[in-house]
Amino acid sequence: MAEKKVSLPAKLINGGVAGLVGVTCVFPIDLAKTRLQNQQGVQVYKGMLDCLAKTVRSEGYFGCYRGAAVNLTLVTPEKAIKLAANDVFRQKLSKDGHLPLWGEVLAGCGAGTCQVVVTTPMEMLKIQLQDAGRLAAQRPVSTPAQAAAAASGPAPSLVAPPPARPSPPPRTSATGITVELLKTRGLAGLYRGAGATLMRDVPFSMIYFPLFANLNALGQEIVDNVQTRAPFWHSFVAGCTAGSVAAVAVTPLDVIKTRLQTLQKGEGEDTYRGIIDCTRRILRREGPAAFLKGATCRALVIAPLFGIAQGVYFLGVGEAALGLLE
């Protein structure tokens, strides 16, 4: 099967659909990643599975999707900017249809830089909503004995008080957080941590795009001077592999970004003045291993996302949608 040329509008549709489907599938793991990365002193969660189990127990199943609406709303423009920018940069840097490795790296760098316009406020709002449950779980809960001792009245009840349960996290909303940030900090409030986001997304794109292109090329053959398309399974594995490698490689930068963008801190947790201050404090208080918090979660999130993207591309969802509009 010959390698088909996909138009930019079709790529944007494919990217948007892949983003929506992917976020829906892996968002609970992303929530666990955020909560694990924000843990400093009090260890509320022992790992990803423990985090998800405690979240379902205290907040219900849909508690695992806190902040998903923000992602689902903004993931399409984010993917559109990223794919469009990468496509434009690759065309500009190509010579006679050939793009050298340094050109692939620069194209990925440009794509990662452009997407920060949408990624930073999206991540800023999502993190506040995701981390609310962890902060609620840290609040002290009165024991049955304390509740009985605090009770007053001439005739105390003989019925044992019900077992204490963690108080549900306060129901904040993305709209409420946005309005508050704009009132108190202006537009800059929504772009808190933009430098750290840039430091994460640019290296990620510089690793992912060239790595995927070269891994995917291993499954392509030249038949009658025509380059054939790589089999679906090969593109799927290439996307998952490149995504996982890039995700794990930039996990330390993701930890720094998450800590900087978290507005509310738990008891005894550090606040940071910037990227350098955050790096120093994490090293001094938690050690180098803290920079890999959530690495497994990130790999489990990113790999399916890019695998799904390859599936959407292979099925030609964008081309089919454009065909219906014509």
GROMACS .gro file of C-alpha atoms in nm:
model
  326
    1MET     CA    1   0.000   0.000   0.000
    2ALA     CA    2   0.150   0.328  -0.109
    3GLU     CA    3   0.227   0.598   0.144
    4LYS     CA    4  -0.063   0.839   0.127
    5LYS     CA    5  -0.034   1.213   0.164
    6VAL     CA    6  -0.270   1.346   0.429
    7SER     CA    7  -0.391   1.705   0.403
    8LEU     CA    8  -0.338   1.941   0.694
    9PRO     CA    9  -0.714   1.974   0.772
   10ALA     CA   10  -0.740   1.595   0.789
   11LYS     CA   11  -0.439   1.585   1.021
   12LEU     CA   12  -0.604   1.840   1.249
   13ILE     CA   13  -0.926   1.637   1.263
   14ASN     CA   14  -0.730   1.317   1.328
   15GLY     CA   15  -0.534   1.487   1.604
   16GLY     CA   16  -0.847   1.627   1.767
   17VAL     CA   17  -1.036   1.297   1.757
   18ALA     CA   18  -0.734   1.107   1.886
   19GLY     CA   19  -0.696   1.358   2.169
   20LEU     CA   20  -1.060   1.332   2.275
   21VAL     CA   21  -1.064   0.953   2.270
   22GLY     CA   22  -0.722   0.924   2.432
   23VAL     CA   23  -0.797   1.166   2.718
   24THR     CA   24  -1.121   0.982   2.795
   25CYS     CA   25  -0.936   0.649   2.816
   26VAL     CA   26  -0.630   0.744   3.022
   27PHE     CA   27  -0.737   1.046   3.229
   28PRO     CA   28  -0.764   0.854   3.561
   29ILE     CA   29  -0.398   0.754   3.528
   30ASP     CA   30  -0.308   1.116   3.460
   31LEU     CA   31  -0.494   1.218   3.777
   32ALA     CA   32  -0.293   0.962   3.976
   33LYS     CA   33   0.026   1.102   3.822
   34THR     CA   34  -0.053   1.456   3.935
   35ARG     CA   35  -0.138   1.351   4.290
   36LEU     CA   36   0.173   1.132   4.323
   37GLN     CA   37   0.400   1.409   4.194
   38ASN     CA   38   0.258   1.662   4.440
   39GLN     CA   39   0.316   1.442   4.747
   40GLN     CA   40   0.590   1.588   4.965
   41GLY     CA   41   0.562   1.516   5.337
   42VAL     CA   42   0.242   1.324   5.406
   43GLN     CA   43   0.228   1.017   5.183
   44VAL     CA   44  -0.144   0.983   5.117
   45TYR     CA   45  -0.091   0.737   4.831
   46LYS     CA   46   0.155   0.448   4.806
   47GLY     CA   47   0.137   0.421   4.428
   48MET     CA   48  -0.083   0.451   4.121
   49LEU     CA   49  -0.324   0.166   4.206
   50ASP     CA   50  -0.353   0.277   4.569
   51CYS     CA   51  -0.425   0.633   4.451
   52LEU     CA   52  -0.699   0.523   4.213
   53ALA     CA   53  -0.856   0.290   4.473
   54LYS     CA   54  -0.865   0.562   4.741
   55THR     CA   55  -0.999   0.815   4.491
   56VAL     CA   56  -1.289   0.588   4.394
   57ARG     CA   57  -1.357   0.510   4.762
   58SER     CA   58  -1.368   0.873   4.876
   59GLU     CA   59  -1.486   1.059   4.565
   60GLY     CA   60  -1.667   0.798   4.360
   61TYR     CA   61  -1.581   0.667   4.013
   62PHE     CA   62  -1.621   1.006   3.847
   63GLY     CA   63  -1.376   1.152   4.098
   64CYS     CA   64  -1.109   0.996   3.876
   65TYR     CA   65  -1.220   1.237   3.602
   66ARG     CA   66  -1.190   1.562   3.797
   67GLY     CA   67  -1.047   1.815   3.555
   68ALA     CA   68  -1.125   1.605   3.248
   69ALA     CA   69  -1.366   1.866   3.109
   70VAL     CA   70  -1.079   2.116   3.081
   71ASN     CA   71  -0.868   1.865   2.892
   72LEU     CA   72  -1.150   1.758   2.662
   73THR     CA   73  -1.226   2.122   2.580
   74LEU     CA   74  -0.871   2.232   2.505
   75VAL     CA   75  -0.705   1.915   2.376
   76THR     CA   76  -0.835   1.968   2.021
   77PRO     CA   77  -0.684   2.318   1.973
   78GLU     CA   78  -0.368   2.198   2.149
   79LYS     CA   79  -0.326   1.905   1.910
   80ALA     CA   80  -0.423   2.122   1.613
   81ILE     CA   81  -0.151   2.378   1.693
   82LYS     CA   82   0.109   2.107   1.758
   83LEU     CA   83   0.040   1.911   1.439
   84ALA     CA   84   0.003   2.218   1.219
   85ALA     CA   85   0.324   2.373   1.351
   86ASN     CA   86   0.519   2.049   1.307
   87ASP     CA   87   0.386   2.014   0.952
   88VAL     CA   88   0.480   2.373   0.860
   89PHE     CA   89   0.829   2.350   1.012
   90ARG     CA   90   0.897   2.017   0.840
   91GLN     CA   91   0.801   2.165   0.504
   92LYS     CA   92   1.018   2.474   0.557
   93LEU     CA   93   1.321   2.269   0.666
   94SER     CA   94   1.293   2.002   0.393
   95LYS     CA   95   1.528   2.014   0.095
   96ASP     CA   96   1.422   1.828  -0.220
   97GLY     CA   97   1.172   1.629  -0.019
   98HIS     CA   98   1.434   1.513   0.231
   99LEU     CA   99   1.438   1.620   0.596
  100PRO     CA  100   1.765   1.560   0.784
  101LEU     CA  101   1.766   1.455   1.149
  102TRP     CA  102   1.854   1.804   1.269
  103GLY     CA  103   1.553   1.934   1.073
  104GLU     CA  104   1.325   1.681   1.242
  105VAL     CA  105   1.454   1.791   1.582
  106LEU     CA  106   1.404   2.161   1.501
  107ALA     CA  107   1.053   2.095   1.366
  108GLY     CA  108   0.964   1.916   1.690
  109CYS     CA  109   1.114   2.204   1.888
  110GLY     CA  110   0.899   2.455   1.700
  111ALA     CA  111   0.584   2.245   1.747
  112GLY     CA  112   0.646   2.212   2.120
  113THR     CA  113   0.702   2.585   2.153
  114CYS     CA  114   0.382   2.679   1.971
  115GLN     CA  115   0.155   2.445   2.165
  116VAL     CA  116   0.249   2.604   2.501
  117VAL     CA  117   0.000   2.882   2.422
  118VAL     CA  118  -0.283   2.637   2.493
  119THR     CA  119  -0.106   2.376   2.705
  120THR     CA  120  -0.008   2.607   2.993
  121PRO     CA  121  -0.358   2.733   3.092
  122MET     CA  122  -0.502   2.386   3.027
  123GLU     CA  123  -0.252   2.222   3.261
  124MET     CA  124  -0.286   2.503   3.516
  125LEU     CA  125  -0.660   2.453   3.554
  126LYS     CA  126  -0.648   2.074   3.530
  127ILE     CA  127  -0.389   2.040   3.807
  128GLN     CA  128  -0.595   2.243   4.058
  129LEU     CA  129  -0.898   2.022   3.999
  130GLN     CA  130  -0.701   1.697   4.003
  131ASP     CA  131  -0.515   1.776   4.325
  132ALA     CA  132  -0.820   1.887   4.526
  133GLY     CA  133  -0.893   1.531   4.638
  134ARG     CA  134  -0.539   1.480   4.768
  135LEU     CA  135  -0.555   1.799   4.974
  136ALA     CA  136  -0.893   1.694   5.119
  137ALA     CA  137  -0.751   1.354   5.215
  138GLN     CA  138  -0.476   1.527   5.417
  139ARG     CA  139  -0.721   1.716   5.638
  140PRO     CA  140  -0.754   1.571   5.988
  141VAL     CA  141  -1.072   1.373   6.048
  142SER     CA  142  -1.218   1.348   6.399
  143THR     CA  143  -1.231   0.996   6.542
  144PRO     CA  144  -1.550   0.845   6.693
  145ALA     CA  145  -1.410   0.898   7.046
  146GLN     CA  146  -1.338   1.265   6.974
  147ALA     CA  147  -1.683   1.310   6.828
  148ALA     CA  148  -1.846   1.152   7.138
  149ALA     CA  149  -1.636   1.367   7.375
  150ALA     CA  150  -1.733   1.681   7.189
  151ALA     CA  151  -2.103   1.598   7.207
  152SER     CA  152  -2.301   1.802   7.457
  153GLY     CA  153  -2.646   1.768   7.614
  154PRO     CA  154  -2.818   1.618   7.916
  155ALA     CA  155  -2.898   1.288   7.748
  156PRO     CA  156  -2.605   1.162   7.540
  157SER     CA  157  -2.696   0.913   7.271
  158LEU     CA  158  -2.623   0.546   7.340
  159VAL     CA  159  -2.584   0.479   6.968
  160ALA     CA  160  -2.223   0.460   6.856
  161PRO     CA  161  -2.127   0.741   6.619
  162PRO     CA  162  -2.072   0.635   6.258
  163PRO     CA  163  -1.715   0.573   6.143
  164ALA     CA  164  -1.535   0.881   6.025
  165ARG     CA  165  -1.487   0.927   5.653
  166PRO     CA  166  -1.262   1.170   5.471
  167SER     CA  167  -1.447   1.489   5.388
  168PRO     CA  168  -1.520   1.521   5.016
  169PRO     CA  169  -1.298   1.770   4.831
  170PRO     CA  170  -1.443   2.116   4.783
  171ARG     CA  171  -1.624   2.143   4.452
  172THR     CA  172  -1.423   2.401   4.268
  173SER     CA  173  -1.471   2.454   3.895
  174ALA     CA  174  -1.244   2.549   3.610
  175THR     CA  175  -1.457   2.859   3.549
  176GLY     CA  176  -1.430   2.966   3.912
  177ILE     CA  177  -1.053   2.917   3.916
  178THR     CA  178  -1.017   3.110   3.589
  179VAL     CA  179  -1.222   3.405   3.715
  180GLU     CA  180  -1.031   3.415   4.045
  181LEU     CA  181  -0.692   3.402   3.872
  182LEU     CA  182  -0.788   3.678   3.629
  183LYS     CA  183  -0.912   3.896   3.916
  184THR     CA  184  -0.612   3.849   4.142
  185ARG     CA  185  -0.321   3.789   3.903
  186GLY     CA  186  -0.441   3.886   3.559
  187LEU     CA  187  -0.373   3.686   3.245
  188ALA     CA  188  -0.029   3.598   3.382
  189GLY     CA  189  -0.203   3.386   3.647
  190LEU     CA  190  -0.325   3.143   3.383
  191TYR     CA  191   0.027   3.119   3.243
  192ARG     CA  192   0.197   3.043   3.573
  193GLY     CA  193   0.465   2.783   3.503
  194ALA     CA  194   0.483   2.865   3.131
  195GLY     CA  195   0.863   2.843   3.140
  196ALA     CA  196   0.852   2.499   3.300
  197THR     CA  197   0.586   2.386   3.051
  198LEU     CA  198   0.812   2.503   2.768
  199MET     CA  199   1.105   2.316   2.924
  200ARG     CA  200   0.896   1.997   2.926
  201ASP     CA  201   0.713   2.015   2.593
  202VAL     CA  202   1.001   2.128   2.371
  203PRO     CA  203   1.235   1.838   2.467
  204PHE     CA  204   0.941   1.598   2.447
  205SER     CA  205   0.861   1.699   2.088
  206MET     CA  206   1.232   1.702   1.997
  207ILE     CA  207   1.255   1.339   2.112
  208TYR     CA  208   0.917   1.208   1.999
  209PHE     CA  209   0.880   1.331   1.641
  210PRO     CA  210   1.226   1.223   1.511
  211LEU     CA  211   1.216   0.895   1.706
  212PHE     CA  212   0.871   0.805   1.574
  213ALA     CA  213   0.959   0.902   1.217
  214ASN     CA  214   1.270   0.682   1.220
  215LEU     CA  215   1.103   0.387   1.394
  216ASN     CA  216   0.807   0.405   1.158
  217ALA     CA  217   1.039   0.422   0.856
  218LEU     CA  218   1.175   0.078   0.948
  219GLY     CA  219   0.840  -0.071   0.846
  220GLN     CA  220   0.826   0.103   0.509
  221GLU     CA  221   0.953  -0.050   0.184
  222ILE     CA  222   1.028   0.085  -0.162
  223VAL     CA  223   0.827  -0.093  -0.433
  224ASP     CA  224   0.857   0.031  -0.793
  225ASN     CA  225   1.016   0.354  -0.670
  226VAL     CA  226   0.713   0.415  -0.447
  227GLN     CA  227   0.744   0.417  -0.071
  228THR     CA  228   0.489   0.186   0.085
  229ARG     CA  229   0.300   0.259   0.401
  230ALA     CA  230   0.414   0.089   0.722
  231PRO     CA  231   0.171  -0.175   0.855
  232PHE     CA  232  -0.068  -0.057   1.123
  233TRP     CA  233   0.085  -0.271   1.397
  234HIS     CA  234   0.430  -0.128   1.317
  235SER     CA  235   0.309   0.234   1.334
  236PHE     CA  236   0.118   0.156   1.654
  237VAL     CA  237   0.426   0.009   1.824
  238ALA     CA  238   0.644   0.294   1.693
  239GLY     CA  239   0.403   0.554   1.835
  240CYS     CA  240   0.378   0.382   2.173
  241THR     CA  241   0.755   0.333   2.197
  242ALA     CA  242   0.846   0.688   2.095
  243GLY     CA  243   0.579   0.833   2.325
  244SER     CA  244   0.690   0.627   2.626
  245VAL     CA  245   1.059   0.707   2.578
  246ALA     CA  246   0.992   1.080   2.543
  247ALA     CA  247   0.749   1.084   2.837
  248VAL     CA  248   0.989   0.914   3.079
  249ALA     CA  249   1.282   1.126   2.959
  250VAL     CA  250   1.110   1.452   3.051
  251THR     CA  251   0.943   1.332   3.374
  252PRO     CA  252   1.180   1.539   3.597
  253LEU     CA  253   1.070   1.852   3.409
  254ASP     CA  254   0.707   1.747   3.445
  255VAL     CA  255   0.748   1.712   3.823
  256ILE     CA  256   0.890   2.066   3.843
  257LYS     CA  257   0.607   2.202   3.625
  258THR     CA  258   0.339   2.031   3.836
  259ARG     CA  259   0.483   2.162   4.164
  260LEU     CA  260   0.508   2.519   4.029
  261GLN     CA  261   0.155   2.523   3.891
  262THR     CA  262  -0.010   2.384   4.205
  263LEU     CA  263  -0.162   2.684   4.384
  264GLN     CA  264  -0.282   2.520   4.707
  265LYS     CA  265  -0.032   2.325   4.915
  266GLY     CA  266  -0.087   2.072   5.191
  267GLU     CA  267   0.036   2.113   5.547
  268GLY     CA  268   0.414   2.135   5.562
  269GLU     CA  269   0.456   2.136   5.184
  270ASP     CA  270   0.701   2.371   5.015
  271THR     CA  271   0.612   2.661   4.791
  272TYR     CA  272   0.855   2.764   4.519
  273ARG     CA  273   0.977   3.091   4.371
  274GLY     CA  274   1.079   2.950   4.033
  275ILE     CA  275   1.233   2.663   3.842
  276ILE     CA  276   1.577   2.681   4.006
  277ASP     CA  277   1.435   2.721   4.356
  278CYS     CA  278   1.197   2.428   4.297
  279THR     CA  279   1.481   2.205   4.174
  280ARG     CA  280   1.700   2.288   4.474
  281ARG     CA  281   1.425   2.232   4.730
  282ILE     CA  282   1.319   1.899   4.583
  283LEU     CA  283   1.680   1.778   4.576
  284ARG     CA  284   1.746   1.890   4.933
  285ARG     CA  285   1.423   1.767   5.090
  286GLU     CA  286   1.325   1.460   4.885
  287GLY     CA  287   1.635   1.351   4.694
  288PRO     CA  288   1.690   1.279   4.322
  289ALA     CA  289   1.430   0.999   4.316
  290ALA     CA  290   1.153   1.258   4.359
  291PHE     CA  291   1.215   1.379   4.003
  292LEU     CA  292   1.088   1.044   3.873
  293LYS     CA  293   0.759   1.051   4.061
  294GLY     CA  294   0.480   0.952   3.827
  295ALA     CA  295   0.716   0.825   3.554
  296THR     CA  296   0.525   0.497   3.519
  297CYS     CA  297   0.194   0.684   3.506
  298ARG     CA  298   0.328   0.916   3.236
  299ALA     CA  299   0.442   0.622   3.024
  300LEU     CA  300   0.101   0.454   3.068
  301VAL     CA  301  -0.073   0.777   2.967
  302ILE     CA  302   0.139   0.880   2.670
  303ALA     CA  303   0.182   0.539   2.505
  304PRO     CA  304  -0.195   0.476   2.454
  305LEU     CA  305  -0.247   0.837   2.346
  306PHE     CA  306  -0.007   0.802   2.055
  307GLY     CA  307  -0.122   0.447   1.984
  308ILE     CA  308  -0.479   0.576   1.953
  309ALA     CA  309  -0.351   0.859   1.731
  310GLN     CA  310  -0.203   0.601   1.495
  311GLY     CA  311  -0.531   0.410   1.494
  312VAL     CA  312  -0.729   0.722   1.405
  313TYR     CA  313  -0.477   0.805   1.130
  314PHE     CA  314  -0.485   0.449   0.992
  315LEU     CA  315  -0.866   0.446   0.980
  316GLY     CA  316  -0.867   0.781   0.797
  317VAL     CA  317  -1.120   0.949   1.030
  318GLY     CA  318  -1.017   1.298   0.919
  319GLU     CA  319  -1.037   1.215   0.548
  320ALA     CA  320  -1.378   1.053   0.597
  321ALA     CA  321  -1.510   1.358   0.784
  322LEU     CA  322  -1.387   1.594   0.511
  323GLY     CA  323  -1.546   1.368   0.250
  324LEU     CA  324  -1.884   1.400   0.420
  325LEU     CA  325  -1.855   1.779   0.418
  326GLU     CA  326  -1.783   1.800   0.045
   0.00000   0.00000   0.00000
